[in-house]
Amino acid sequence: MPDWTYHPLRGAASALLGERRAQRTALRLLATIGSRPAGARLIARGFGHRHPPERLAGEVAGVPVRVRLGISVPPSLAHDVVRAMPPLGAGVVEVAPVTAADVDTVREAAAGRSLPLVVGGCDAAAQAALKPYVDGFTGDDDPRLVRNDGPDVGAAAAVLEEPDAVVLARPGVLVEAGPGWFARVVEAATPTAPAPALRDVGRDPRGWPAWWWALLVGLGMTGAGLGAALITLGPVLLWYDRDYLGMTLHELHAANHHLVHFLQHDRITMAGTMVAIGALYTGLAVGGIRRGWGWAREVYLLSGAIGFPTLFYFLVTGFVEPLHTATALVLFPMFVAGVRRAPHTPRWRLAPEGPEPERRRALVGQLLLIVTGAGLFVGGAVISVVGLTGVFVPTDLTFLGTDPVTLEAVNSRLVPFVAHDRAGFGGALMSAAVAITLLSAWGWRRGEAWVFWTLAVAAAAGFLPAVVVHGVIHYTDFVHLAPVYAGIALTATGLLLARPYLCARRD
């Protein structure tokens, strides 16, 4: 489990299982998943871990390691630790001290390992018995080995500045700091360069960097959302809407007094979601991709990979909206240019570690934001399915005071027209939800104020129009709006808990 579940849920797990049993259960769960190639990749990618820089590679007891950072454990923990640590970012496992009675235990732990295993503090007989099964042997007198008893990330990163130094954490370090400790140390020890400024972009589009294209997509989405809101608050229907329906706004109102307001409520909510996506992409471009965070590009890519294909919902609804299509055709090439290559040079500047209680509160906030994002994705999927099938939910029909059969009798194209708006909103909501979930899961670092403001602006753009428009048109059914209220409460609480941590000064 990541830090954002480990720390917030640690107390409950300890109360339920007991502290020692909860720790061993967590370790065995990670070992079970991490022992399988697909499971190890899932943990590593799910935690947002990336390849460490080459300067952190080296050797331990003559054994090459990809990162000079590992863990030193007793034989009783070796089997599970060897399988759990690789996806967490450890480069080596030391088992120490080892006696002749521990030989079989160490042999079993070494079988099928995916990272170097060294043994320390063993006598000559145990060393001779284990030599064919492990990668090397360490000594207590090796000055290059620093066995770390404290969770201080900065101290561990400072040790790694020495090109031959190796940091081996004691088990208590991970118990105290959480499974993300290795990744935090690697990031702190990674050399970085200054982030590019606006003046570095240049005028030739052929030389524009990926982050600039991603920023243009974000600004384009924001502009498109604001334009959609202006249309909804003004004429509501454009010429192609009227041509498709064969009806004017007054005729729609005459057919059902609530129908125009219902269309406005769907479209203003969609417009707010588009602005939220624009805010998310803008933040990811400027705060993430520009500064070399590889995970920011992946968030942007995965969100867009869900959002752009929803254009093809028209194959089910039968209504092609020219403005929506034109916007997608303009923005998609920019989107591709924004993900065409991953950033290679780290250009971030991390804030120093702060008070641990501040981080623990922020982890609770992180969990709340991830839960909110996951809930929004489920909601978007449900709305898409409803829009492509039944179109209306029971509270919609209660508000309209009618049923689909009556609406189809008025105009056979009316229900497909509503379906287009509803399904499109569901697709946009899923796209925003992916960005919210992954930004919250991978971007939570002290001093990264852009993460706080990106999520705050996206939440305001997404939630406030939805609440206001429902109140204005008097569609205030509590069951219908309960997910919105829950999302607002979770987001506000999460951001308030995390603000001191995310917005901490870097100096």
mmCIF file with all atom_site columns, C-alpha atoms in Angstrom, residues 414-505:
data_model
loop_
_atom_site.group_PDB
_atom_site.id
_atom_site.type_symbol
_atom_site.label_atom_id
_atom_site.label_alt_id
_atom_site.label_comp_id
_atom_site.label_asym_id
_atom_site.label_entity_id
_atom_site.label_seq_id
_atom_site.pdbx_PDB_ins_code
_atom_site.Cartn_x
_atom_site.Cartn_y
_atom_site.Cartn_z
_atom_site.occupancy
_atom_site.B_iso_or_equiv
_atom_site.pdbx_formal_charge
_atom_site.auth_seq_id
_atom_site.auth_comp_id
_atom_site.auth_asym_id
_atom_site.auth_atom_id
_atom_site.pdbx_PDB_model_num
ATOM 1  C CA . LEU A 1 414 ? -35.449 15.094 -28.872 1.00 0.00 ? 414 LEU A CA 1
ATOM 2  C CA . VAL A 1 415 ? -34.300 12.129 -26.763 1.00 0.00 ? 415 VAL A CA 1
ATOM 3  C CA . PRO A 1 416 ? -31.154 11.489 -28.907 1.00 0.00 ? 416 PRO A CA 1
ATOM 4  C CA . PHE A 1 417 ? -30.379 15.214 -28.608 1.00 0.00 ? 417 PHE A CA 1
ATOM 5  C CA . VAL A 1 418 ? -30.502 15.022 -24.809 1.00 0.00 ? 418 VAL A CA 1
ATOM 6  C CA . ALA A 1 419 ? -28.547 11.749 -24.922 1.00 0.00 ? 419 ALA A CA 1
ATOM 7  C CA . HIS A 1 420 ? -25.691 13.469 -26.751 1.00 0.00 ? 420 HIS A CA 1
ATOM 8  C CA . ASP A 1 421 ? -25.359 16.109 -24.028 1.00 0.00 ? 421 ASP A CA 1
ATOM 9  C CA . ARG A 1 422 ? -25.621 13.601 -21.207 1.00 0.00 ? 422 ARG A CA 1
ATOM 10 C CA . ALA A 1 423 ? -23.217 11.003 -22.594 1.00 0.00 ? 423 ALA A CA 1
ATOM 11 C CA . GLY A 1 424 ? -20.713 13.705 -23.515 1.00 0.00 ? 424 GLY A CA 1
ATOM 12 C CA . PHE A 1 425 ? -20.823 15.038 -19.960 1.00 0.00 ? 425 PHE A CA 1
ATOM 13 C CA . GLY A 1 426 ? -20.179 11.541 -18.617 1.00 0.00 ? 426 GLY A CA 1
ATOM 14 C CA . GLY A 1 427 ? -17.128 11.170 -20.855 1.00 0.00 ? 427 GLY A CA 1
ATOM 15 C CA . ALA A 1 428 ? -15.748 14.557 -19.822 1.00 0.00 ? 428 ALA A CA 1
ATOM 16 C CA . LEU A 1 429 ? -16.311 13.719 -16.173 1.00 0.00 ? 429 LEU A CA 1
ATOM 17 C CA . MET A 1 430 ? -14.339 10.473 -16.533 1.00 0.00 ? 430 MET A CA 1
ATOM 18 C CA . SER A 1 431 ? -11.497 12.374 -18.192 1.00 0.00 ? 431 SER A CA 1
ATOM 19 C CA . ALA A 1 432 ? -11.389 14.923 -15.368 1.00 0.00 ? 432 ALA A CA 1
ATOM 20 C CA . ALA A 1 433 ? -11.667 12.182 -12.748 1.00 0.00 ? 433 ALA A CA 1
ATOM 21 C CA . VAL A 1 434 ? -8.611  10.345 -14.076 1.00 0.00 ? 434 VAL A CA 1
ATOM 22 C CA . ALA A 1 435 ? -6.578  13.557 -13.902 1.00 0.00 ? 435 ALA A CA 1
ATOM 23 C CA . ILE A 1 436 ? -7.794  14.317 -10.366 1.00 0.00 ? 436 ILE A CA 1
ATOM 24 C CA . THR A 1 437 ? -7.131  10.799 -9.109  1.00 0.00 ? 437 THR A CA 1
ATOM 25 C CA . LEU A 1 438 ? -3.648  10.418 -10.566 1.00 0.00 ? 438 LEU A CA 1
ATOM 26 C CA . LEU A 1 439 ? -2.542  13.981 -9.816  1.00 0.00 ? 439 LEU A CA 1
ATOM 27 C CA . SER A 1 440 ? -3.562  13.398 -6.206  1.00 0.00 ? 440 SER A CA 1
ATOM 28 C CA . ALA A 1 441 ? -1.869  9.976  -6.085  1.00 0.00 ? 441 ALA A CA 1
ATOM 29 C CA . TRP A 1 442 ? 1.414   10.967 -7.769  1.00 0.00 ? 442 TRP A CA 1
ATOM 30 C CA . GLY A 1 443 ? 1.820   14.696 -7.216  1.00 0.00 ? 443 GLY A CA 1
ATOM 31 C CA . TRP A 1 444 ? 1.598   15.005 -3.415  1.00 0.00 ? 444 TRP A CA 1
ATOM 32 C CA . ARG A 1 445 ? 4.877   16.612 -2.312  1.00 0.00 ? 445 ARG A CA 1
ATOM 33 C CA . ARG A 1 446 ? 5.727   19.270 0.190   1.00 0.00 ? 446 ARG A CA 1
ATOM 34 C CA . GLY A 1 447 ? 5.942   22.712 -1.378  1.00 0.00 ? 447 GLY A CA 1
ATOM 35 C CA . GLU A 1 448 ? 4.139   21.768 -4.617  1.00 0.00 ? 448 GLU A CA 1
ATOM 36 C CA . ALA A 1 449 ? 1.601   24.586 -4.333  1.00 0.00 ? 449 ALA A CA 1
ATOM 37 C CA . TRP A 1 450 ? 0.601   24.185 -7.979  1.00 0.00 ? 450 TRP A CA 1
ATOM 38 C CA . VAL A 1 451 ? -0.987  20.835 -7.090  1.00 0.00 ? 451 VAL A CA 1
ATOM 39 C CA . PHE A 1 452 ? -3.159  22.497 -4.449  1.00 0.00 ? 452 PHE A CA 1
ATOM 40 C CA . TRP A 1 453 ? -4.265  25.356 -6.705  1.00 0.00 ? 453 TRP A CA 1
ATOM 41 C CA . THR A 1 454 ? -4.816  23.116 -9.730  1.00 0.00 ? 454 THR A CA 1
ATOM 42 C CA . LEU A 1 455 ? -7.149  20.864 -7.749  1.00 0.00 ? 455 LEU A CA 1
ATOM 43 C CA . ALA A 1 456 ? -8.844  23.800 -6.032  1.00 0.00 ? 456 ALA A CA 1
ATOM 44 C CA . VAL A 1 457 ? -9.588  25.629 -9.292  1.00 0.00 ? 457 VAL A CA 1
ATOM 45 C CA . ALA A 1 458 ? -10.737 22.413 -10.979 1.00 0.00 ? 458 ALA A CA 1
ATOM 46 C CA . ALA A 1 459 ? -13.055 21.660 -8.047  1.00 0.00 ? 459 ALA A CA 1
ATOM 47 C CA . ALA A 1 460 ? -14.527 25.169 -8.103  1.00 0.00 ? 460 ALA A CA 1
ATOM 48 C CA . ALA A 1 461 ? -15.056 25.017 -11.875 1.00 0.00 ? 461 ALA A CA 1
ATOM 49 C CA . GLY A 1 462 ? -16.658 21.596 -11.708 1.00 0.00 ? 462 GLY A CA 1
ATOM 50 C CA . PHE A 1 463 ? -18.789 21.730 -8.570  1.00 0.00 ? 463 PHE A CA 1
ATOM 51 C CA . LEU A 1 464 ? -20.002 25.334 -8.285  1.00 0.00 ? 464 LEU A CA 1
ATOM 52 C CA . PRO A 1 465 ? -21.774 25.600 -11.668 1.00 0.00 ? 465 PRO A CA 1
ATOM 53 C CA . ALA A 1 466 ? -23.490 22.274 -11.006 1.00 0.00 ? 466 ALA A CA 1
ATOM 54 C CA . VAL A 1 467 ? -24.832 23.426 -7.631  1.00 0.00 ? 467 VAL A CA 1
ATOM 55 C CA . VAL A 1 468 ? -25.824 26.900 -8.840  1.00 0.00 ? 468 VAL A CA 1
ATOM 56 C CA . VAL A 1 469 ? -27.650 25.781 -11.979 1.00 0.00 ? 469 VAL A CA 1
ATOM 57 C CA . HIS A 1 470 ? -29.651 23.158 -10.075 1.00 0.00 ? 470 HIS A CA 1
ATOM 58 C CA . GLY A 1 471 ? -30.700 25.818 -7.581  1.00 0.00 ? 471 GLY A CA 1
ATOM 59 C CA . VAL A 1 472 ? -31.614 28.336 -10.283 1.00 0.00 ? 472 VAL A CA 1
ATOM 60 C CA . ILE A 1 473 ? -33.857 25.927 -12.162 1.00 0.00 ? 473 ILE A CA 1
ATOM 61 C CA . HIS A 1 474 ? -35.247 24.464 -8.903  1.00 0.00 ? 474 HIS A CA 1
ATOM 62 C CA . TYR A 1 475 ? -33.995 20.951 -9.624  1.00 0.00 ? 475 TYR A CA 1
ATOM 63 C CA . THR A 1 476 ? -32.989 20.399 -6.003  1.00 0.00 ? 476 THR A CA 1
ATOM 64 C CA . ASP A 1 477 ? -33.759 16.736 -5.395  1.00 0.00 ? 477 ASP A CA 1
ATOM 65 C CA . PHE A 1 478 ? -31.387 15.697 -2.583  1.00 0.00 ? 478 PHE A CA 1
ATOM 66 C CA . VAL A 1 479 ? -30.773 12.188 -3.898  1.00 0.00 ? 479 VAL A CA 1
ATOM 67 C CA . HIS A 1 480 ? -29.863 13.591 -7.307  1.00 0.00 ? 480 HIS A CA 1
ATOM 68 C CA . LEU A 1 481 ? -27.417 16.101 -5.812  1.00 0.00 ? 481 LEU A CA 1
ATOM 69 C CA . ALA A 1 482 ? -26.040 13.936 -2.980  1.00 0.00 ? 482 ALA A CA 1
ATOM 70 C CA . PRO A 1 483 ? -22.927 12.868 -4.971  1.00 0.00 ? 483 PRO A CA 1
ATOM 71 C CA . VAL A 1 484 ? -22.156 16.535 -5.685  1.00 0.00 ? 484 VAL A CA 1
ATOM 72 C CA . TYR A 1 485 ? -22.482 17.460 -2.005  1.00 0.00 ? 485 TYR A CA 1
ATOM 73 C CA . ALA A 1 486 ? -20.288 14.512 -1.019  1.00 0.00 ? 486 ALA A CA 1
ATOM 74 C CA . GLY A 1 487 ? -17.674 15.490 -3.597  1.00 0.00 ? 487 GLY A CA 1
ATOM 75 C CA . ILE A 1 488 ? -17.586 19.072 -2.324  1.00 0.00 ? 488 ILE A CA 1
ATOM 76 C CA . ALA A 1 489 ? -17.246 17.960 1.301   1.00 0.00 ? 489 ALA A CA 1
ATOM 77 C CA . LEU A 1 490 ? -14.462 15.469 0.562   1.00 0.00 ? 490 LEU A CA 1
ATOM 78 C CA . THR A 1 491 ? -12.561 17.857 -1.695  1.00 0.00 ? 491 THR A CA 1
ATOM 79 C CA . ALA A 1 492 ? -12.795 20.809 0.678   1.00 0.00 ? 492 ALA A CA 1
ATOM 80 C CA . THR A 1 493 ? -11.722 18.705 3.669   1.00 0.00 ? 493 THR A CA 1
ATOM 81 C CA . GLY A 1 494 ? -8.872  17.086 1.753   1.00 0.00 ? 494 GLY A CA 1
ATOM 82 C CA . LEU A 1 495 ? -7.508  20.381 0.451   1.00 0.00 ? 495 LEU A CA 1
ATOM 83 C CA . LEU A 1 496 ? -7.757  22.070 3.855   1.00 0.00 ? 496 LEU A CA 1
ATOM 84 C CA . LEU A 1 497 ? -5.818  19.228 5.468   1.00 0.00 ? 497 LEU A CA 1
ATOM 85 C CA . ALA A 1 498 ? -3.155  19.279 2.764   1.00 0.00 ? 498 ALA A CA 1
ATOM 86 C CA . ARG A 1 499 ? -2.746  23.030 2.280   1.00 0.00 ? 499 ARG A CA 1
ATOM 87 C CA . PRO A 1 500 ? 0.037   23.623 4.865   1.00 0.00 ? 500 PRO A CA 1
ATOM 88 C CA . TYR A 1 501 ? 2.017   20.741 3.343   1.00 0.00 ? 501 TYR A CA 1
ATOM 89 C CA . LEU A 1 502 ? 1.477   21.450 -0.352  1.00 0.00 ? 502 LEU A CA 1
ATOM 90 C CA . CYS A 1 503 ? 1.855   25.203 -0.015  1.00 0.00 ? 503 CYS A CA 1
ATOM 91 C CA . ALA A 1 504 ? 4.909   25.132 2.267   1.00 0.00 ? 504 ALA A CA 1
ATOM 92 C CA . ARG A 1 505 ? 7.742   27.449 1.264   1.00 0.00 ? 505 ARG A CA 1
#
